[in-house]
PDB file of C-alpha atoms in Angstrom:
ATOM      1  CA  MET A  19      97.069 107.549  78.828  1.00 87.00           C
ATOM      2  CA  ASN A  20      97.958 107.000  82.448  1.00 92.00           C
ATOM      3  CA  PRO A  21      98.766 103.563  83.915  1.00 93.00           C
ATOM      4  CA  ALA A  22      95.605 103.452  86.047  1.00 93.00           C
ATOM      5  CA  ALA A  23      93.410 103.904  82.974  1.00 95.00           C
ATOM      6  CA  ILE A  24      95.399 101.288  81.064  1.00 95.00           C
ATOM      7  CA  ARG A  25      95.142  98.844  83.985  1.00 92.00           C
ATOM      8  CA  ALA A  26      91.360  99.323  84.005  1.00 93.00           C
ATOM      9  CA  ILE A  27      91.224  98.550  80.277  1.00 95.00           C
ATOM     10  CA  VAL A  28      93.381  95.433  80.715  1.00 93.00           C
ATOM     11  CA  ILE A  29      91.015  94.204  83.443  1.00 90.00           C
ATOM     12  CA  GLU A  30      87.945  94.961  81.325  1.00 92.00           C
ATOM     13  CA  GLU A  31      89.369  92.984  78.409  1.00 92.00           C
ATOM     14  CA  ILE A  32      90.278  90.030  80.648  1.00 90.00           C
ATOM     15  CA  GLU A  33      86.723  90.064  82.004  1.00 88.00           C
ATOM     16  CA  ALA A  34      85.378  90.050  78.426  1.00 91.00           C
ATOM     17  CA  ILE A  35      87.469  86.976  77.601  1.00 88.00           C
ATOM     18  CA  ALA A  36      86.804  85.157  80.870  1.00 83.00           C
ATOM     19  CA  PRO A  37      83.564  86.546  82.316  1.00 83.00           C
ATOM     20  CA  ASP A  38      83.441  83.987  85.134  1.00 81.00           C
ATOM     21  CA  VAL A  39      86.613  85.318  86.800  1.00 75.00           C
ATOM     22  CA  ALA A  40      87.474  88.378  88.853  1.00 74.00           C
ATOM     23  CA  PRO A  41      90.845  89.682  87.621  1.00 68.00           C
ATOM     24  CA  VAL A  42      90.536  92.785  89.777  1.00 67.00           C
ATOM     25  CA  SER A  43      91.075  90.529  92.797  1.00 74.00           C
ATOM     26  CA  ILE A  44      94.545  89.343  91.717  1.00 76.00           C
ATOM     27  CA  SER A  45      97.766  91.236  92.246  1.00 84.00           C
ATOM     28  CA  ASN A  46      99.590  93.074  89.474  1.00 87.00           C
ATOM     29  CA  HIS A  47     102.371  90.494  89.430  1.00 89.00           C
ATOM     30  CA  CYS A  48     100.349  87.296  89.653  1.00 87.00           C
ATOM     31  CA  ASP A  49     100.463  85.170  86.489  1.00 88.00           C
ATOM     32  CA  PHE A  50      96.848  85.370  85.405  1.00 81.00           C
ATOM     33  CA  ARG A  51      97.195  82.357  83.110  1.00 84.00           C
ATOM     34  CA  GLU A  52      97.352  80.228  86.250  1.00 84.00           C
ATOM     35  CA  ALA A  53      95.256  82.367  88.594  1.00 81.00           C
ATOM     36  CA  LEU A  54      92.417  82.715  86.090  1.00 82.00           C
ATOM     37  CA  ASP A  55      93.009  79.488  84.151  1.00 84.00           C
ATOM     38  CA  LEU A  56      93.573  81.266  80.834  1.00 86.00           C
ATOM     39  CA  GLY A  57      95.079  79.394  77.893  1.00 89.00           C
ATOM     40  CA  SER A  58      97.307  80.595  75.084  1.00 89.00           C
ATOM     41  CA  MET A  59      94.314  81.375  72.864  1.00 93.00           C
ATOM     42  CA  ASP A  60      92.880  83.533  75.657  1.00 91.00           C
ATOM     43  CA  ILE A  61      96.154  85.469  75.820  1.00 92.00           C
ATOM     44  CA  PHE A  62      96.115  85.872  72.030  1.00 93.00           C
ATOM     45  CA  ASN A  63      92.544  87.189  72.225  1.00 95.00           C
ATOM     46  CA  LEU A  64      93.526  89.563  75.036  1.00 94.00           C
ATOM     47  CA  ILE A  65      96.423  90.963  73.011  1.00 95.00           C
ATOM     48  CA  ALA A  66      94.197  91.328  69.934  1.00 96.00           C
ATOM     49  CA  ALA A  67      91.533  93.113  71.997  1.00 97.00           C
ATOM     50  CA  LEU A  68      94.089  95.471  73.541  1.00 96.00           C
ATOM     51  CA  HIS A  69      95.527  96.194  70.109  1.00 95.00           C
ATOM     52  CA  GLY A  70      92.071  97.001  68.799  1.00 95.00           C
ATOM     53  CA  ARG A  71      91.100  99.125  71.746  1.00 95.00           C
ATOM     54  CA  LEU A  72      94.345 101.019  72.290  1.00 95.00           C
ATOM     55  CA  GLY A  73      95.891 100.914  68.825  1.00 92.00           C
ATOM     56  CA  ALA A  74      99.142  99.490  70.168  1.00 91.00           C
ATOM     57  CA  ASP A  75     101.098  97.216  67.849  1.00 92.00           C
ATOM     58  CA  ILE A  76     102.207  94.433  70.176  1.00 94.00           C
ATOM     59  CA  PRO A  77     105.077  92.404  68.686  1.00 95.00           C
ATOM     60  CA  ASP A  78     105.531  88.703  69.379  1.00 92.00           C
ATOM     61  CA  ALA A  79     108.617  89.520  71.444  1.00 95.00           C
ATOM     62  CA  ALA A  80     106.447  91.493  73.889  1.00 94.00           C
ATOM     63  CA  THR A  81     103.794  88.834  74.495  1.00 92.00           C
ATOM     64  CA  GLY A  82     105.666  87.558  77.558  1.00 92.00           C
ATOM     65  CA  GLN A  83     104.751  90.825  79.268  1.00 93.00           C
ATOM     66  CA  PHE A  84     101.058  90.036  78.850  1.00 93.00           C
ATOM     67  CA  VAL A  85     100.778  87.299  81.471  1.00 91.00           C
ATOM     68  CA  THR A  86     100.397  89.651  84.416  1.00 92.00           C
ATOM     69  CA  ILE A  87      98.204  92.707  84.785  1.00 91.00           C
ATOM     70  CA  GLY A  88     101.237  94.725  85.856  1.00 94.00           C
ATOM     71  CA  GLY A  89     103.351  93.553  82.926  1.00 96.00           C
ATOM     72  CA  ALA A  90     100.636  94.344  80.402  1.00 95.00           C
ATOM     73  CA  THR A  91      99.965  97.721  82.014  1.00 95.00           C
ATOM     74  CA  ASP A  92     103.648  98.670  82.125  1.00 96.00           C
ATOM     75  CA  TRP A  93     104.277  97.655  78.501  1.00 96.00           C
ATOM     76  CA  LEU A  94     101.207  99.449  77.224  1.00 96.00           C
ATOM     77  CA  ALA A  95     101.949 102.591  79.268  1.00 95.00           C
ATOM     78  CA  GLU A  96     105.287 102.826  77.457  1.00 94.00           C
ATOM     79  CA  HIS A  97     103.929 102.118  73.980  1.00 92.00           C
ATOM     80  CA  VAL A  98     100.436 103.586  73.727  1.00 91.00           C
ATOM     81  CA  GLU A  99     100.322 107.002  72.122  1.00 74.00           C
ATOM     82  CA  ARG A 100      99.168 109.646  74.504  1.00 61.00           C
TER      83      ARG A 100
END
């Protein structure tokens, strides 16, 4: 799966968790916890949703990558089966 498709999925899942925000308007490297006011449970739900949707096993050590759209996209692009 290409990075653009993965980025679109990440944005869709963020929108599902926080429907009142517009994650597409933030940059790839902006910490969306602050920009979108997401808490740790929101991040957990995002990771669970991405796991379910993409089948990627996301270890605890990788969760730090899932605070920016770019970080999540880059990690998933390397680990999602094509």
